[in-house]
Amino acid sequence: MTGENGRARRLLVAADIYGITPALRALAADLGGEAEFLSPWEGEGSPFATEQDSHAAFVAGPGLEAYAERIAMASAGEPVMLVGFSVGATAAWLFAAGQHCHPDCRLVLFYGSRIRHYLDLRPRCRVEAIFAEHEAAFDPQAVAAAIASETVRTEVVPDSAHGFMNALSPGYDAALAGRQLAALRTATAEVLSL
């Protein structure tokens, strides 16, 4: 599908708290098409030594609303394919419910755990929200059930932990990541070829 300006639909990738890493670039390259990366941080990676320090700084600093604004600016009101991970997924959820989200956008969101704080939002576009089965702070099944709708498809991946797609995360699972990546590759090819 082409946007109003005649350009092909773009692929945006919203990074998790680790930021833009070589592993994320490799994942995006495996999807085909040229990805544009968004991050909670300026530049590559995270400026903090640990995941906990990164989370604390993100919550104290720019936060989800600022990240959602970055996504909105990057989308430029055009239909995009957006893949988000963790805080990137939750920021994309906020974007999806905002006025800058084109109704023809397609979002695939992995373990956006803070979506649980925004259950009342209704996306303006199609969203696939994929949750890890094991989350310390909430019940993923309950959140998935609360947001499921005609335009929001949800999945809770059995035997998975938060971060199962990211090799840097303690929850990483190569086999699960491979299966999800294969499904994501198919979805991305379908959307980008519209």
mmCIF file of C-alpha atoms in Angstrom:
data_model
loop_
_atom_site.group_PDB
_atom_site.id
_atom_site.type_symbol
_atom_site.label_atom_id
_atom_site.label_comp_id
_atom_site.label_asym_id
_atom_site.label_seq_id
_atom_site.Cartn_x
_atom_site.Cartn_y
_atom_site.Cartn_z
ATOM 1 C CA MET A 1 0.000 0.000 0.000
ATOM 2 C CA THR A 2 1.204 3.432 -0.704
ATOM 3 C CA GLY A 3 0.687 6.460 1.449
ATOM 4 C CA GLU A 4 -0.978 9.648 0.327
ATOM 5 C CA ASN A 5 2.345 10.870 -1.044
ATOM 6 C CA GLY A 6 2.729 7.768 -3.247
ATOM 7 C CA ARG A 7 5.582 6.231 -1.237
ATOM 8 C CA ALA A 8 5.580 2.591 -0.204
ATOM 9 C CA ARG A 9 4.562 1.743 3.347
ATOM 10 C CA ARG A 10 7.511 2.045 5.726
ATOM 11 C CA LEU A 11 8.669 -0.363 8.435
ATOM 12 C CA LEU A 12 9.266 1.220 11.845
ATOM 13 C CA VAL A 13 10.865 -0.700 14.713
ATOM 14 C CA ALA A 14 10.404 0.661 18.254
ATOM 15 C CA ALA A 15 13.183 -0.675 20.492
ATOM 16 C CA ASP A 16 12.902 -1.866 24.054
ATOM 17 C CA ILE A 17 14.844 -0.391 26.977
ATOM 18 C CA TYR A 18 18.125 -1.690 25.516
ATOM 19 C CA GLY A 19 17.743 0.717 22.604
ATOM 20 C CA ILE A 20 18.989 0.128 19.090
ATOM 21 C CA THR A 21 21.386 -2.801 19.238
ATOM 22 C CA PRO A 22 23.113 -4.982 16.631
ATOM 23 C CA ALA A 23 20.690 -7.796 17.566
ATOM 24 C CA LEU A 24 17.678 -5.549 16.909
ATOM 25 C CA ARG A 25 19.158 -4.438 13.589
ATOM 26 C CA ALA A 26 19.676 -8.103 12.637
ATOM 27 C CA LEU A 27 16.095 -8.964 13.596
ATOM 28 C CA ALA A 28 14.770 -6.087 11.473
ATOM 29 C CA ALA A 29 16.989 -7.035 8.530
ATOM 30 C CA ASP A 30 15.512 -10.529 8.690
ATOM 31 C CA LEU A 31 12.045 -9.036 8.155
ATOM 32 C CA GLY A 32 12.913 -7.693 4.740
ATOM 33 C CA GLY A 33 12.498 -4.124 3.704
ATOM 34 C CA GLU A 34 14.430 -1.243 5.143
ATOM 35 C CA ALA A 35 13.591 -0.458 8.755
ATOM 36 C CA GLU A 36 13.590 2.884 10.509
ATOM 37 C CA PHE A 37 14.530 2.521 14.164
ATOM 38 C CA LEU A 38 13.075 4.350 17.133
ATOM 39 C CA SER A 39 14.492 4.186 20.618
ATOM 40 C CA PRO A 40 13.882 5.540 24.090
ATOM 41 C CA TRP A 41 17.471 6.859 23.858
ATOM 42 C CA GLU A 42 19.481 9.018 21.501
ATOM 43 C CA GLY A 43 21.938 7.066 19.380
ATOM 44 C CA GLU A 44 22.786 3.388 19.645
ATOM 45 C CA GLY A 45 22.127 1.151 22.644
ATOM 46 C CA SER A 46 21.363 2.414 26.124
ATOM 47 C CA PRO A 47 23.511 4.965 27.959
ATOM 48 C CA PHE A 48 23.091 2.935 31.163
ATOM 49 C CA ALA A 49 25.045 -0.080 32.375
ATOM 50 C CA THR A 50 22.133 -2.287 33.449
ATOM 51 C CA GLU A 51 18.556 -2.985 32.439
ATOM 52 C CA GLN A 52 17.390 -1.781 35.872
ATOM 53 C CA ASP A 53 19.279 1.522 35.530
ATOM 54 C CA SER A 54 17.823 1.980 32.046
ATOM 55 C CA HIS A 55 14.265 1.404 33.293
ATOM 56 C CA ALA A 56 14.709 3.788 36.218
ATOM 57 C CA ALA A 57 16.102 6.505 33.950
ATOM 58 C CA PHE A 58 13.360 5.985 31.364
ATOM 59 C CA VAL A 59 10.581 6.288 33.931
ATOM 60 C CA ALA A 60 12.226 9.331 35.541
ATOM 61 C CA GLY A 61 13.125 10.902 32.217
ATOM 62 C CA PRO A 62 11.446 10.869 28.843
ATOM 63 C CA GLY A 63 8.777 8.257 29.622
ATOM 64 C CA LEU A 64 6.174 6.584 27.472
ATOM 65 C CA GLU A 65 4.370 9.697 26.284
ATOM 66 C CA ALA A 66 7.572 11.180 24.849
ATOM 67 C CA TYR A 67 8.378 7.882 23.149
ATOM 68 C CA ALA A 68 4.844 7.769 21.677
ATOM 69 C CA GLU A 69 5.400 11.285 20.321
ATOM 70 C CA ARG A 70 8.624 10.126 18.638
ATOM 71 C CA ILE A 71 6.678 7.331 16.988
ATOM 72 C CA ALA A 72 3.980 9.777 15.847
ATOM 73 C CA MET A 73 6.597 12.100 14.360
ATOM 74 C CA ALA A 74 8.308 9.204 12.569
ATOM 75 C CA SER A 75 5.025 7.929 11.125
ATOM 76 C CA ALA A 76 4.257 11.406 9.759
ATOM 77 C CA GLY A 77 0.546 10.549 9.684
ATOM 78 C CA GLU A 78 1.134 7.887 7.019
ATOM 79 C CA PRO A 79 0.204 4.209 7.105
ATOM 80 C CA VAL A 80 3.224 2.331 8.471
ATOM 81 C CA MET A 81 4.056 -1.166 9.654
ATOM 82 C CA LEU A 82 5.334 -0.805 13.213
ATOM 83 C CA VAL A 83 6.951 -3.520 15.318
ATOM 84 C CA GLY A 84 7.487 -2.641 18.982
ATOM 85 C CA PHE A 85 9.152 -4.359 21.904
ATOM 86 C CA SER A 86 8.478 -3.800 25.631
ATOM 87 C CA VAL A 87 8.514 -0.005 26.268
ATOM 88 C CA GLY A 88 8.509 0.437 22.484
ATOM 89 C CA ALA A 89 5.376 -1.717 22.317
ATOM 90 C CA THR A 90 3.619 0.258 25.038
ATOM 91 C CA ALA A 91 4.596 3.583 23.443
ATOM 92 C CA ALA A 92 3.255 2.240 20.144
ATOM 93 C CA TRP A 93 -0.013 1.323 21.920
ATOM 94 C CA LEU A 94 -0.322 4.970 23.010
ATOM 95 C CA PHE A 95 0.472 6.089 19.457
ATOM 96 C CA ALA A 96 -2.162 3.704 18.034
ATOM 97 C CA ALA A 97 -4.892 5.401 20.072
ATOM 98 C CA GLY A 98 -3.750 8.919 19.160
ATOM 99 C CA GLN A 99 -4.834 11.247 16.386
ATOM 100 C CA HIS A 100 -1.545 10.855 14.469
ATOM 101 C CA CYS A 101 -2.068 7.132 13.885
ATOM 102 C CA HIS A 102 -3.283 6.523 10.337
ATOM 103 C CA PRO A 103 -6.147 3.988 10.349
ATOM 104 C CA ASP A 104 -4.238 1.867 7.807
ATOM 105 C CA CYS A 105 -1.226 1.391 10.094
ATOM 106 C CA ARG A 106 -0.480 -2.147 11.219
ATOM 107 C CA LEU A 107 1.208 -2.733 14.596
ATOM 108 C CA VAL A 108 2.745 -5.886 16.029
ATOM 109 C CA LEU A 109 3.621 -5.359 19.687
ATOM 110 C CA PHE A 110 5.718 -7.748 21.777
ATOM 111 C CA TYR A 111 5.405 -7.862 25.579
ATOM 112 C CA GLY A 112 4.188 -4.314 26.086
ATOM 113 C CA SER A 113 3.738 -4.902 29.790
ATOM 114 C CA ARG A 114 2.722 -1.334 30.622
ATOM 115 C CA ILE A 115 -0.249 -1.592 28.285
ATOM 116 C CA ARG A 116 -1.928 -2.782 31.486
ATOM 117 C CA HIS A 117 -2.033 0.884 32.589
ATOM 118 C CA TYR A 118 -3.855 1.924 29.395
ATOM 119 C CA LEU A 119 -6.627 -0.640 29.029
ATOM 120 C CA ASP A 120 -9.186 2.041 28.195
ATOM 121 C CA LEU A 121 -7.377 3.139 25.004
ATOM 122 C CA ARG A 122 -8.839 2.061 21.670
ATOM 123 C CA PRO A 123 -6.410 1.870 18.748
ATOM 124 C CA ARG A 124 -7.317 3.562 15.472
ATOM 125 C CA CYS A 125 -5.627 0.787 13.469
ATOM 126 C CA ARG A 126 -5.095 -2.984 13.492
ATOM 127 C CA VAL A 127 -2.901 -4.188 16.344
ATOM 128 C CA GLU A 128 -1.490 -7.568 17.240
ATOM 129 C CA ALA A 129 -0.439 -7.579 20.896
ATOM 130 C CA ILE A 130 1.761 -10.533 21.864
ATOM 131 C CA PHE A 131 2.412 -11.060 25.570
ATOM 132 C CA ALA A 132 4.806 -13.280 27.480
ATOM 133 C CA GLU A 133 3.069 -15.878 29.640
ATOM 134 C CA HIS A 134 5.232 -15.173 32.686
ATOM 135 C CA GLU A 135 5.260 -11.571 33.915
ATOM 136 C CA ALA A 136 6.118 -10.679 37.499
ATOM 137 C CA ALA A 137 3.897 -7.606 37.828
ATOM 138 C CA PHE A 138 0.607 -8.616 36.185
ATOM 139 C CA ASP A 139 -1.531 -11.356 34.650
ATOM 140 C CA PRO A 140 -0.934 -11.309 30.866
ATOM 141 C CA GLN A 141 -4.091 -13.339 30.194
ATOM 142 C CA ALA A 142 -6.235 -10.691 31.908
ATOM 143 C CA VAL A 143 -4.619 -7.839 29.972
ATOM 144 C CA ALA A 144 -4.926 -9.717 26.676
ATOM 145 C CA ALA A 145 -8.614 -10.362 27.351
ATOM 146 C CA ALA A 146 -9.228 -6.725 28.336
ATOM 147 C CA ILE A 147 -7.819 -5.234 25.125
ATOM 148 C CA ALA A 148 -8.960 -7.840 22.592
ATOM 149 C CA SER A 149 -11.426 -6.416 20.094
ATOM 150 C CA GLU A 150 -12.373 -6.458 16.444
ATOM 151 C CA THR A 151 -9.157 -4.579 15.588
ATOM 152 C CA VAL A 152 -6.889 -5.872 18.379
ATOM 153 C CA ARG A 153 -5.749 -9.482 18.181
ATOM 154 C CA THR A 154 -3.983 -10.772 21.267
ATOM 155 C CA GLU A 155 -1.784 -13.756 22.012
ATOM 156 C CA VAL A 156 -0.091 -14.995 25.171
ATOM 157 C CA VAL A 157 2.913 -17.103 24.169
ATOM 158 C CA PRO A 158 3.058 -20.288 26.278
ATOM 159 C CA ASP A 159 6.204 -20.881 28.365
ATOM 160 C CA SER A 160 7.625 -17.429 27.602
ATOM 161 C CA ALA A 161 9.104 -14.682 29.763
ATOM 162 C CA HIS A 162 9.332 -10.936 29.182
ATOM 163 C CA GLY A 163 12.066 -10.227 26.647
ATOM 164 C CA PHE A 164 11.857 -13.590 24.873
ATOM 165 C CA MET A 165 12.689 -11.924 21.517
ATOM 166 C CA ASN A 166 15.811 -10.068 22.729
ATOM 167 C CA ALA A 167 19.107 -11.949 23.088
ATOM 168 C CA LEU A 168 20.227 -9.350 25.670
ATOM 169 C CA SER A 169 17.277 -10.054 27.955
ATOM 170 C CA PRO A 170 17.267 -12.631 30.771
ATOM 171 C CA GLY A 171 13.936 -13.872 29.345
ATOM 172 C CA TYR A 172 15.349 -14.579 25.875
ATOM 173 C CA ASP A 173 14.305 -17.878 24.297
ATOM 174 C CA ALA A 174 15.905 -18.578 20.913
ATOM 175 C CA ALA A 175 13.332 -21.192 19.882
ATOM 176 C CA LEU A 176 10.344 -18.986 20.753
ATOM 177 C CA ALA A 177 11.998 -15.984 19.137
ATOM 178 C CA GLY A 178 12.556 -17.992 15.959
ATOM 179 C CA ARG A 179 8.913 -19.036 15.740
ATOM 180 C CA GLN A 180 7.653 -15.517 16.408
ATOM 181 C CA LEU A 181 10.129 -14.075 13.911
ATOM 182 C CA ALA A 182 8.866 -16.453 11.196
ATOM 183 C CA ALA A 183 5.267 -15.319 11.800
ATOM 184 C CA LEU A 184 6.368 -11.683 11.946
ATOM 185 C CA ARG A 185 8.294 -12.066 8.681
ATOM 186 C CA THR A 186 5.119 -13.321 6.971
ATOM 187 C CA ALA A 187 2.982 -10.515 8.409
ATOM 188 C CA THR A 188 5.551 -7.876 7.506
ATOM 189 C CA ALA A 189 5.916 -9.139 3.926
ATOM 190 C CA GLU A 190 2.131 -9.099 3.545
ATOM 191 C CA VAL A 191 1.723 -5.569 4.889
ATOM 192 C CA LEU A 192 4.706 -4.046 3.104
ATOM 193 C CA SER A 193 3.559 -5.491 -0.227
ATOM 194 C CA LEU A 194 0.083 -3.938 -0.020
#
